GROMACS .gro file of C-alpha atoms in nm:
model
  505
    1MET     CA    1   2.650   8.188   4.455
    2ALA     CA    2   2.578   8.416   4.095
    3PHE     CA    3   2.782   8.307   3.811
    4ASP     CA    4   2.844   8.714   3.824
    5ARG     CA    5   2.912   8.749   4.162
    6LEU     CA    6   3.278   8.631   4.207
    7PRO     CA    7   3.497   8.687   4.532
    8ALA     CA    8   3.762   8.942   4.530
    9ARG     CA    9   4.086   8.848   4.509
   10ARG     CA   10   4.344   9.178   4.552
   11ALA     CA   11   4.633   9.121   4.272
   12GLY     CA   12   4.896   9.333   4.344
   13ILE     CA   13   4.968   9.404   4.059
   14ASP     CA   14   5.040   9.784   4.014
   15THR     CA   15   4.825   9.956   3.704
   16TYR     CA   16   4.879  10.305   3.789
   17GLN     CA   17   4.515  10.455   3.755
   18GLN     CA   18   4.403  10.275   3.556
   19PRO     CA   19   4.183  10.019   3.718
   20VAL     CA   20   4.204   9.671   3.565
   21ALA     CA   21   4.011   9.321   3.626
   22TYR     CA   22   4.183   8.966   3.614
   23LEU     CA   23   3.960   8.669   3.537
   24ARG     CA   24   3.948   8.333   3.436
   25ALA     CA   25   3.942   8.267   3.048
   26ASP     CA   26   3.776   7.980   3.083
   27SER     CA   27   3.547   8.137   3.396
   28ALA     CA   28   3.140   8.102   3.412
   29VAL     CA   29   3.102   8.488   3.355
   30CYS     CA   30   3.396   8.526   3.090
   31LEU     CA   31   3.153   8.208   2.887
   32ALA     CA   32   2.798   8.305   2.997
   33GLU     CA   33   2.881   8.668   2.912
   34GLY     CA   34   3.091   8.704   2.632
   35PHE     CA   35   3.403   8.874   2.803
   36GLU     CA   36   3.689   8.883   2.538
   37ALA     CA   37   4.020   9.044   2.692
   38GLN     CA   38   4.024   9.399   2.702
   39ALA     CA   39   3.658   9.410   2.692
   40GLN     CA   40   3.529   9.648   2.949
   41VAL     CA   41   3.333   9.541   3.255
   42GLU     CA   42   3.148   9.703   3.544
   43LEU     CA   43   3.269   9.589   3.877
   44ILE     CA   44   2.972   9.669   4.103
   45VAL     CA   45   3.088   9.669   4.524
   46ARG     CA   46   2.838   9.747   4.785
   47GLY     CA   47   2.695  10.043   4.520
   48ARG     CA   48   3.046  10.185   4.446
   49HIS     CA   49   3.067  10.125   4.043
   50VAL     CA   50   3.393  10.119   3.898
   51LEU     CA   51   3.481  10.054   3.500
   52ALA     CA   52   3.770   9.812   3.471
   53ILE     CA   53   3.985   9.703   3.178
   54LEU     CA   54   3.950   9.302   3.158
   55HIS     CA   55   4.282   9.103   3.096
   56HIS     CA   56   4.218   8.732   3.013
   57VAL     CA   57   4.396   8.490   3.245
   58ARG     CA   58   4.508   8.145   3.161
   59SER     CA   59   4.725   8.011   3.466
   60ASP     CA   60   4.656   7.830   3.790
   61TRP     CA   61   4.739   8.115   3.967
   62LEU     CA   62   4.367   8.278   3.976
   63ARG     CA   63   4.058   8.044   4.033
   64ARG     CA   64   3.746   7.961   3.759
   65ASP     CA   65   3.505   8.167   4.048
   66GLU     CA   66   3.695   8.442   4.124
   67ILE     CA   67   3.815   8.739   3.991
   68ALA     CA   68   4.104   8.957   4.091
   69LEU     CA   69   4.188   9.294   4.095
   70SER     CA   70   4.462   9.538   3.982
   71GLU     CA   71   4.572   9.763   4.325
   72ALA     CA   72   4.365  10.113   4.086
   73ALA     CA   73   4.069   9.931   4.113
   74TRP     CA   74   4.107   9.753   4.462
   75ALA     CA   75   4.189  10.097   4.612
   76MET     CA   76   3.869  10.269   4.367
   77LEU     CA   77   3.591  10.023   4.498
   78GLY     CA   78   3.704   9.960   4.859
   79ALA     CA   79   3.692   9.636   4.819
   80ALA     CA   80   3.751   9.339   5.104
   81GLU     CA   81   3.960   9.024   5.050
   82GLY     CA   82   3.668   8.762   4.979
   83GLU     CA   83   3.413   8.988   4.886
   84ASP     CA   84   3.157   8.974   4.640
   85VAL     CA   85   3.218   9.159   4.332
   86GLU     CA   86   2.909   9.175   4.054
   87VAL     CA   87   3.093   9.211   3.667
   88ARG     CA   88   2.833   9.246   3.385
   89HIS     CA   89   2.834   9.467   3.098
   90PRO     CA   90   2.870   9.855   3.174
   91PRO     CA   91   2.534  10.022   3.076
   92GLN     CA   92   2.497  10.165   2.733
   93LEU     CA   93   2.487  10.594   2.870
   94ALA     CA   94   2.314  10.860   2.731
   95SER     CA   95   2.489  11.134   2.830
   96LEU     CA   96   2.786  11.011   2.554
   97ALA     CA   97   2.486  11.131   2.298
   98TYR     CA   98   2.584  11.530   2.450
   99LEU     CA   99   2.941  11.484   2.358
  100ARG     CA  100   2.858  11.286   2.066
  101GLY     CA  101   2.669  11.631   2.011
  102LYS     CA  102   2.984  11.841   2.077
  103VAL     CA  103   3.220  11.623   1.827
  104HIS     CA  104   2.922  11.750   1.535
  105GLY     CA  105   2.913  12.141   1.616
  106ILE     CA  106   2.688  12.153   1.858
  107ARG     CA  107   2.771  12.364   2.209
  108PHE     CA  108   2.719  12.204   2.531
  109ASP     CA  109   2.461  12.332   2.819
  110ASP     CA  110   2.397  12.297   3.174
  111VAL     CA  111   2.177  11.977   3.087
  112ALA     CA  112   2.417  11.829   2.859
  113LEU     CA  113   2.732  11.879   3.113
  114HIS     CA  114   2.549  11.810   3.435
  115ALA     CA  115   2.463  11.455   3.302
  116LEU     CA  116   2.802  11.407   3.171
  117MET     CA  117   2.966  11.523   3.466
  118ALA     CA  118   2.751  11.266   3.662
  119ASP     CA  119   2.859  10.944   3.454
  120VAL     CA  120   3.237  11.044   3.516
  121SER     CA  121   3.189  11.148   3.922
  122GLN     CA  122   3.051  10.769   3.961
  123GLY     CA  123   3.365  10.607   3.752
  124ARG     CA  124   3.074  10.516   3.444
  125VAL     CA  125   3.251  10.657   3.156
  126SER     CA  126   3.564  10.542   2.981
  127ASP     CA  127   3.828  10.675   2.973
  128ILE     CA  128   3.878  10.650   2.563
  129HIS     CA  129   3.557  10.831   2.665
  130LEU     CA  130   3.708  11.080   2.866
  131ALA     CA  131   3.977  11.142   2.636
  132SER     CA  132   3.722  11.223   2.340
  133PHE     CA  133   3.592  11.502   2.612
  134VAL     CA  134   3.903  11.658   2.675
  135THR     CA  135   3.957  11.651   2.352
  136VAL     CA  136   3.649  11.827   2.203
  137CYS     CA  137   3.728  12.087   2.481
  138ALA     CA  138   4.155  12.111   2.375
  139GLY     CA  139   4.215  12.492   2.239
  140GLY     CA  140   3.947  12.711   2.231
  141GLY     CA  141   3.651  12.417   2.256
  142LEU     CA  142   3.470  12.566   2.520
  143ASP     CA  143   3.329  12.942   2.565
  144LEU     CA  144   3.273  13.128   2.870
  145THR     CA  145   2.948  13.029   2.903
  146GLU     CA  146   3.046  12.663   2.837
  147THR     CA  147   3.335  12.718   3.083
  148VAL     CA  148   3.012  12.790   3.365
  149ALA     CA  149   2.841  12.544   3.293
  150LEU     CA  150   3.123  12.257   3.298
  151THR     CA  151   3.227  12.431   3.606
  152ARG     CA  152   2.909  12.461   3.765
  153ALA     CA  153   2.843  12.082   3.647
  154MET     CA  154   3.196  11.981   3.868
  155VAL     CA  155   3.052  12.135   4.166
  156ASP     CA  156   2.741  12.019   4.157
  157VAL     CA  157   2.789  11.646   4.134
  158GLY     CA  158   3.079  11.678   4.444
  159GLU     CA  159   3.144  11.765   4.832
  160ARG     CA  160   3.021  12.107   4.835
  161ILE     CA  161   3.185  12.265   5.251
  162ASP     CA  162   3.047  12.575   5.377
  163TRP     CA  163   3.222  12.662   5.671
  164GLY     CA  164   2.978  12.903   5.821
  165VAL     CA  165   3.204  13.189   5.856
  166ALA     CA  166   3.327  13.486   5.614
  167PRO     CA  167   3.557  13.564   5.411
  168VAL     CA  168   3.715  13.182   5.291
  169MET     CA  169   4.062  13.215   5.172
  170ASP     CA  170   4.212  13.038   4.958
  171LYS     CA  171   4.522  13.064   4.674
  172HIS     CA  172   4.613  12.792   4.409
  173CYS     CA  173   4.912  12.809   4.140
  174ILE     CA  174   4.828  12.717   3.803
  175GLY     CA  175   5.194  12.488   3.811
  176GLY     CA  176   5.492  12.381   3.628
  177LEU     CA  177   5.734  12.453   3.791
  178PRO     CA  178   5.937  12.274   4.023
  179GLY     CA  179   6.002  12.363   4.442
  180ASN     CA  180   5.696  12.584   4.384
  181ARG     CA  181   5.598  12.479   4.809
  182THR     CA  182   5.413  12.806   4.870
  183THR     CA  183   5.114  12.652   4.993
  184LEU     CA  184   5.298  12.526   5.338
  185LEU     CA  185   5.361  12.851   5.375
  186VAL     CA  186   5.118  13.121   5.305
  187VAL     CA  187   4.850  12.910   5.486
  188PRO     CA  188   4.960  12.908   5.839
  189ILE     CA  189   5.167  13.259   5.752
  190VAL     CA  190   4.749  13.433   5.706
  191ALA     CA  191   4.512  13.146   5.981
  192ALA     CA  192   4.867  13.313   6.279
  193CYS     CA  193   4.725  13.722   6.143
  194GLY     CA  194   4.349  13.543   6.212
  195ALA     CA  195   4.208  13.470   5.825
  196VAL     CA  196   4.012  13.210   5.752
  197MET     CA  197   4.243  12.911   5.503
  198PRO     CA  198   4.158  12.542   5.447
  199LYS     CA  199   4.374  12.434   5.200
  200THR     CA  200   4.307  12.082   4.990
  201SER     CA  201   4.584  12.051   4.693
  202SER     CA  202   4.637  11.743   4.496
  203ARG     CA  203   4.945  11.479   4.445
  204ALA     CA  204   5.196  11.564   4.178
  205ILE     CA  205   5.060  11.398   3.851
  206THR     CA  206   5.304  11.459   3.610
  207SER     CA  207   5.561  11.664   3.829
  208ALA     CA  208   5.844  11.574   4.116
  209ALA     CA  209   5.625  11.691   4.372
  210GLY     CA  210   5.296  11.799   4.417
  211THR     CA  211   5.202  12.013   4.770
  212ALA     CA  212   4.990  11.726   4.915
  213ASP     CA  213   5.285  11.531   4.834
  214ALA     CA  214   5.576  11.773   5.023
  215MET     CA  215   5.283  11.820   5.295
  216GLU     CA  216   5.214  11.409   5.304
  217THR     CA  217   5.601  11.419   5.421
  218LEU     CA  218   5.548  11.650   5.734
  219ALA     CA  219   5.175  11.569   5.829
  220PRO     CA  220   4.886  11.369   5.729
  221ILE     CA  221   4.693  11.430   5.495
  222GLY     CA  222   4.433  11.212   5.448
  223LEU     CA  223   4.124  11.391   5.637
  224ASP     CA  224   3.793  11.370   5.570
  225VAL     CA  225   3.518  11.707   5.558
  226ALA     CA  226   3.470  11.643   5.950
  227ALA     CA  227   3.789  11.594   6.083
  228MET     CA  228   3.885  11.940   5.841
  229ARG     CA  229   3.654  12.087   5.964
  230ARG     CA  230   3.771  12.075   6.325
  231VAL     CA  231   4.180  12.118   6.195
  232VAL     CA  232   4.034  12.472   6.058
  233GLU     CA  233   3.800  12.547   6.420
  234ARG     CA  234   4.037  12.516   6.621
  235GLU     CA  235   4.362  12.622   6.408
  236GLY     CA  236   4.163  12.873   6.168
  237GLY     CA  237   4.342  12.633   5.848
  238CYS     CA  238   4.442  12.286   5.722
  239ILE     CA  239   4.670  12.151   5.494
  240VAL     CA  240   4.493  11.855   5.301
  241GLY     CA  241   4.451  11.618   5.063
  242GLY     CA  242   4.130  11.726   4.847
  243SER     CA  243   4.062  11.342   4.749
  244ALA     CA  244   3.917  11.207   5.091
  245ALA     CA  245   3.710  11.525   5.097
  246ARG     CA  246   3.514  11.427   4.753
  247ILE     CA  247   3.506  11.789   4.625
  248SER     CA  248   3.477  11.779   4.275
  249PRO     CA  249   3.565  11.402   4.233
  250ALA     CA  250   3.500  11.464   3.825
  251ASP     CA  251   3.798  11.693   3.790
  252ASP     CA  252   3.988  11.412   3.969
  253MET     CA  253   3.883  11.116   3.669
  254LEU     CA  254   3.898  11.419   3.413
  255ILE     CA  255   4.261  11.533   3.470
  256ARG     CA  256   4.334  11.119   3.522
  257VAL     CA  257   4.387  11.111   3.088
  258GLU     CA  258   4.416  11.514   3.061
  259ARG     CA  259   4.815  11.522   3.172
  260PRO     CA  260   4.917  11.194   2.939
  261LEU     CA  261   4.758  11.361   2.650
  262ASN     CA  262   4.948  11.688   2.728
  263LEU     CA  263   4.649  11.910   2.549
  264ASP     CA  264   4.605  12.279   2.693
  265SER     CA  265   4.292  12.368   2.741
  266GLU     CA  266   4.212  12.723   2.877
  267GLY     CA  267   3.853  12.613   2.967
  268LEU     CA  268   3.935  12.327   3.086
  269LEU     CA  269   4.172  12.406   3.339
  270VAL     CA  270   3.945  12.759   3.437
  271ALA     CA  271   3.663  12.487   3.550
  272SER     CA  272   3.910  12.227   3.737
  273ILE     CA  273   4.061  12.540   3.917
  274LEU     CA  274   3.722  12.643   3.994
  275SER     CA  275   3.497  12.436   4.035
  276LYS     CA  276   3.755  12.289   4.359
  277LYS     CA  277   3.777  12.618   4.488
  278VAL     CA  278   3.377  12.631   4.490
  279GLY     CA  279   3.353  12.329   4.665
  280ALA     CA  280   3.577  12.381   4.954
  281GLY     CA  281   3.398  12.666   5.038
  282ALA     CA  282   3.634  12.892   4.926
  283GLN     CA  283   3.490  13.300   4.865
  284ARG     CA  284   3.821  13.477   4.778
  285VAL     CA  285   4.112  13.303   4.573
  286LEU     CA  286   4.406  13.430   4.489
  287ILE     CA  287   4.612  13.264   4.169
  288ASP     CA  288   4.981  13.237   4.106
  289LEU     CA  289   5.092  13.227   3.783
  290PRO     CA  290   5.440  13.116   3.698
  291VAL     CA  291   5.482  13.277   3.318
  292GLY     CA  292   5.827  13.091   3.182
  293PRO     CA  293   5.921  12.874   2.884
  294GLN     CA  294   5.849  12.551   3.031
  295THR     CA  295   5.570  12.648   3.249
  296LYS     CA  296   5.232  12.557   3.215
  297VAL     CA  297   5.177  12.986   3.064
  298ARG     CA  298   5.450  13.077   2.879
  299THR     CA  299   5.390  13.416   2.794
  300ALA     CA  300   5.205  13.736   2.995
  301ALA     CA  301   4.963  13.765   2.728
  302ALA     CA  302   4.875  13.396   2.748
  303ALA     CA  303   4.859  13.470   3.153
  304GLU     CA  304   4.649  13.802   3.113
  305ALA     CA  305   4.367  13.622   2.960
  306LEU     CA  306   4.383  13.326   3.148
  307SER     CA  307   4.319  13.578   3.460
  308ARG     CA  308   4.050  13.769   3.282
  309SER     CA  309   3.881  13.403   3.284
  310LEU     CA  310   3.917  13.282   3.593
  311VAL     CA  311   3.753  13.615   3.773
  312ALA     CA  312   3.457  13.649   3.488
  313VAL     CA  313   3.397  13.268   3.539
  314GLY     CA  314   3.456  13.299   3.903
  315ALA     CA  315   3.187  13.566   4.000
  316GLU     CA  316   2.937  13.381   3.817
  317PHE     CA  317   2.965  13.189   4.157
  318GLY     CA  318   3.022  13.504   4.370
  319LEU     CA  319   3.412  13.404   4.452
  320GLN     CA  320   3.667  13.719   4.433
  321VAL     CA  321   3.948  13.632   4.162
  322ARG     CA  322   4.298  13.752   4.195
  323SER     CA  323   4.579  13.695   4.014
  324VAL     CA  324   4.985  13.778   4.066
  325LEU     CA  325   5.217  13.698   3.741
  326SER     CA  326   5.576  13.575   3.891
  327ASP     CA  327   5.865  13.435   3.734
  328GLY     CA  328   5.916  13.084   3.557
  329PHE     CA  329   6.226  13.098   3.469
  330GLN     CA  330   6.358  12.907   3.659
  331PRO     CA  331   6.301  12.604   3.999
  332VAL     CA  332   6.226  12.766   4.369
  333GLY     CA  333   6.380  12.705   4.613
  334ARG     CA  334   6.657  12.428   4.654
  335GLY     CA  335   6.449  12.129   4.669
  336ILE     CA  336   6.272  11.908   4.390
  337GLY     CA  337   6.106  11.599   4.529
  338PRO     CA  338   5.882  11.552   4.838
  339ALA     CA  339   6.046  11.533   5.137
  340LEU     CA  340   6.335  11.774   4.965
  341GLU     CA  341   6.098  12.080   4.980
  342ALA     CA  342   5.932  11.985   5.262
  343LEU     CA  343   6.249  12.045   5.387
  344ASP     CA  344   6.289  12.408   5.176
  345VAL     CA  345   5.941  12.516   5.345
  346MET     CA  346   6.095  12.433   5.724
  347ALA     CA  347   6.415  12.580   5.685
  348VAL     CA  348   6.220  12.923   5.569
  349LEU     CA  349   5.959  12.834   5.872
  350ARG     CA  350   6.240  12.819   6.093
  351ARG     CA  351   6.445  13.133   6.005
  352GLU     CA  352   6.767  12.923   5.928
  353PRO     CA  353   7.046  13.150   5.760
  354ASP     CA  354   7.056  12.980   5.392
  355ALA     CA  355   6.677  12.925   5.362
  356PRO     CA  356   6.612  12.983   5.046
  357ALA     CA  357   6.568  13.376   4.976
  358ASP     CA  358   6.350  13.310   4.676
  359LEU     CA  359   6.106  13.014   4.864
  360ARG     CA  360   6.063  13.295   5.096
  361ASP     CA  361   6.003  13.648   4.916
  362ARG     CA  362   5.725  13.410   4.685
  363ALA     CA  363   5.572  13.308   5.009
  364LEU     CA  364   5.535  13.644   5.107
  365VAL     CA  365   5.400  13.845   4.818
  366LEU     CA  366   5.111  13.612   4.807
  367ALA     CA  367   5.033  13.572   5.207
  368GLY     CA  368   5.079  13.959   5.190
  369LEU     CA  369   4.750  14.014   4.917
  370LEU     CA  370   4.614  13.774   5.066
  371LEU     CA  371   4.561  13.982   5.427
  372GLU     CA  372   4.433  14.305   5.212
  373MET     CA  373   4.153  14.056   5.038
  374ALA     CA  374   4.083  13.912   5.356
  375GLY     CA  375   4.088  14.273   5.496
  376LYS     CA  376   4.311  14.178   5.742
  377ALA     CA  377   4.600  14.479   5.599
  378ALA     CA  378   4.560  14.813   5.472
  379SER     CA  379   4.588  14.762   5.063
  380GLY     CA  380   4.973  14.778   5.089
  381ALA     CA  381   5.060  14.691   5.388
  382GLY     CA  382   5.006  14.361   5.361
  383LEU     CA  383   5.359  14.226   5.293
  384ALA     CA  384   5.489  14.417   5.605
  385LEU     CA  385   5.228  14.211   5.795
  386ALA     CA  386   5.336  13.833   5.664
  387ARG     CA  387   5.713  13.882   5.708
  388SER     CA  388   5.663  13.993   6.070
  389VAL     CA  389   5.402  13.736   6.143
  390LEU     CA  390   5.711  13.501   5.978
  391ASP     CA  391   5.992  13.660   6.111
  392ASP     CA  392   5.843  13.676   6.496
  393GLY     CA  393   5.796  13.299   6.489
  394ARG     CA  394   5.433  13.335   6.489
  395ALA     CA  395   5.459  13.089   6.141
  396LEU     CA  396   5.638  12.882   6.255
  397ALA     CA  397   5.410  12.782   6.555
  398LYS     CA  398   5.094  12.786   6.353
  399PHE     CA  399   5.213  12.571   6.097
  400ILE     CA  400   5.295  12.312   6.353
  401ALA     CA  401   4.995  12.390   6.573
  402ILE     CA  402   4.802  12.271   6.184
  403CYS     CA  403   5.011  12.009   6.149
  404GLU     CA  404   4.990  11.792   6.500
  405ALA     CA  405   4.582  11.875   6.491
  406GLN     CA  406   4.606  11.740   6.142
  407GLY     CA  407   4.756  11.388   6.334
  408GLY     CA  408   5.135  11.502   6.406
  409LEU     CA  409   5.385  11.706   6.292
  410ARG     CA  410   5.635  11.457   6.076
  411VAL     CA  411   6.011  11.467   6.033
  412PRO     CA  412   6.089  11.406   5.614
  413PRO     CA  413   6.303  11.113   5.514
  414ARG     CA  414   6.662  11.095   5.347
  415ALA     CA  415   6.690  10.968   5.076
  416PRO     CA  416   7.051  10.736   5.144
  417HIS     CA  417   7.218  10.789   4.759
  418THR     CA  418   7.301  11.067   4.665
  419HIS     CA  419   7.502  11.195   4.346
  420VAL     CA  420   7.635  11.555   4.325
  421LEU     CA  421   7.652  11.661   3.974
  422CYS     CA  422   7.944  11.912   3.867
  423ALA     CA  423   8.057  12.196   3.675
  424PRO     CA  424   8.325  12.078   3.361
  425VAL     CA  425   8.406  12.457   3.331
  426ALA     CA  426   8.414  12.779   3.505
  427GLY     CA  427   8.128  13.047   3.378
  428GLN     CA  428   7.756  13.210   3.457
  429ALA     CA  429   7.448  13.034   3.489
  430THR     CA  430   7.253  13.165   3.202
  431ALA     CA  431   6.965  12.979   3.290
  432ILE     CA  432   6.809  12.612   3.391
  433ASP     CA  433   6.545  12.391   3.211
  434THR     CA  434   6.385  12.361   3.419
  435ARG     CA  435   6.155  12.044   3.277
  436LEU     CA  436   6.461  11.844   3.247
  437ALA     CA  437   6.576  11.863   3.627
  438ALA     CA  438   6.192  11.764   3.742
  439ARG     CA  439   6.278  11.457   3.492
  440ALA     CA  440   6.541  11.383   3.688
  441ALA     CA  441   6.388  11.387   4.034
  442LYS     CA  442   6.117  11.186   3.880
  443LEU     CA  443   6.356  10.940   3.759
  444ALA     CA  444   6.527  10.888   4.094
  445GLY     CA  445   6.220  10.821   4.243
  446ALA     CA  446   5.946  11.124   4.293
  447PRO     CA  447   5.730  11.143   4.421
  448ARG     CA  448   5.655  10.747   4.423
  449ASP     CA  449   5.972  10.766   4.722
  450PRO     CA  450   5.903  11.073   4.874
  451SER     CA  451   6.269  11.099   4.990
  452ALA     CA  452   6.439  11.066   4.617
  453GLY     CA  453   6.486  11.409   4.372
  454ALA     CA  454   6.728  11.667   4.316
  455VAL     CA  455   6.845  12.008   4.525
  456MET     CA  456   6.938  12.297   4.306
  457HIS     CA  457   7.310  12.454   4.426
  458VAL     CA  458   7.244  12.778   4.155
  459ARG     CA  459   7.051  13.054   4.080
  460VAL     CA  460   7.006  13.166   3.714
  461GLY     CA  461   7.229  13.505   3.679
  462GLU     CA  462   7.590  13.344   3.955
  463ARG     CA  463   7.914  13.321   3.855
  464ILE     CA  464   8.021  12.872   3.888
  465ALA     CA  465   8.359  12.796   3.901
  466ALA     CA  466   8.538  12.484   3.807
  467GLY     CA  467   8.408  12.183   4.000
  468GLN     CA  468   8.124  12.394   4.173
  469PRO     CA  469   7.833  12.143   4.266
  470LEU     CA  470   7.560  12.229   4.040
  471PHE     CA  471   7.263  11.989   4.182
  472THR     CA  472   7.229  11.721   4.380
  473LEU     CA  473   7.041  11.373   4.287
  474HIS     CA  474   6.888  11.191   4.584
  475ALA     CA  475   6.711  10.870   4.560
  476GLY     CA  476   6.613  10.601   4.772
  477SER     CA  477   6.824  10.314   4.590
  478VAL     CA  478   7.136  10.216   4.370
  479GLY     CA  479   6.958  10.129   4.065
  480ALA     CA  480   6.715  10.410   4.024
  481LEU     CA  481   7.063  10.641   4.153
  482GLN     CA  482   7.247  10.562   3.842
  483TYR     CA  483   6.882  10.515   3.612
  484ALA     CA  484   6.850  10.920   3.676
  485LEU     CA  485   7.231  10.947   3.614
  486GLY     CA  486   7.166  10.733   3.259
  487PHE     CA  487   6.877  10.992   3.131
  488LEU     CA  488   7.094  11.320   3.249
  489ARG     CA  489   7.440  11.224   3.041
  490ALA     CA  490   7.181  11.136   2.742
  491GLN     CA  491   7.053  11.560   2.720
  492PRO     CA  492   7.198  11.796   2.677
  493PRO     CA  493   7.262  11.997   3.071
  494VAL     CA  494   7.039  12.126   3.276
  495VAL     CA  495   7.231  12.412   3.411
  496HIS     CA  496   7.342  12.610   3.083
  497LEU     CA  497   7.675  12.794   3.051
  498ALA     CA  498   7.785  13.111   2.934
  499VAL     CA  499   8.141  12.936   2.991
  500ASP     CA  500   8.459  13.246   3.092
  501PRO     CA  501   8.693  13.226   2.786
  502PHE     CA  502   9.028  13.180   2.949
  503SER     CA  503   8.903  12.844   3.173
  504THR     CA  504   8.937  12.509   3.071
  505PRO     CA  505   8.756  12.151   3.051
   0.00000   0.00000   0.00000
């Protein structure tokens, strides 16, 4: 066996999304190639290339003639235990010259962005260079022409689906608002009216749940393009994870480093959204823009500017894009966390008396607009049609059918441990800190533990009695529950109360 090919071993070490390789410091590969700890190496298995950070091992748990891979590296390579992994120095990428040029004020063009996104999608660009790309694009780093070019490059290096029908509908929520799981309601309503709506969704990155996380508690989501097509041909819609279809894979790589940097870039956001819509074969897209002090879009003026960019870039690809501004001042529904949000969705679909009215109303507005865009309802008549489809049970029947077609309807899990937090005094709820609520849900275990999260019991404007439940934490273990509670005790309150002057602590 050549010294640069070593049998793979699954280390079972979670390095989040960073691929890491482990080699003995005294291995033949390290000695011959001069690989130091923290060096970047290229790993190759059956034509799949992954850049990984190298960690040296100085104990006997790893043999000198084998390589261990972190969970991220193992998944990216698709390696099998004992399979040979080629280890070599990473290539010198010509595309990085375009990145250096941008740093020095040279605008990106189609050639530059296509070369960069091709290397990004193949995992050939290091995280530090990905972070540099995100940084130079931040703020006003990309003009409209560059944003169009970036969107086109992202589409070109991924898969693109042609459904063979028209119109193909889609929606997207900009995000930043806990519990906003309208997609799971909108898709069955629209599909039940005969419109085609194949929906690819993402998992949570910094939030307590993404649409894919919530849907996965109800049905399988890891469908490839062929399986998606079978579901859509049968039911008119689907709700699946986007990663299996490899739609805009460059965007998936950029998101991995973009979110931790917490840098705002309108151009990157527009390219991210629309590249996936174009790749997924959408033709008419509705964008939900929650506006609030703790959402991604803080002001109505910023939302209007983003909307104009989305419409302009979408038009370059033949997309009809429409946006709607929505309330982003408090969580939607009650649940925050995959299973808890899924339970809210099912309560709305089943028309349960205590189903969250705000989630229902938001979904109906969006579904109504999509039905009008699809030509299934006249202008102004979409909301009434959407409401009738939900109220007479057609939406529930369609959702169950979609779940069955994707692999079977599931019952969302329930967390074994809960803790209720109550109002210390009487008053009126004047605000809900959505970031703190989501953070507490994450510390309780969401979305890693799909049953974990939080349930809100109050809405802004409600009168609250002393001792009344404000929200309940859900966790899979006592330790996770105590961790989340400890965090909350050190923070300002999640629910802000205007205290009744006659109340007593």
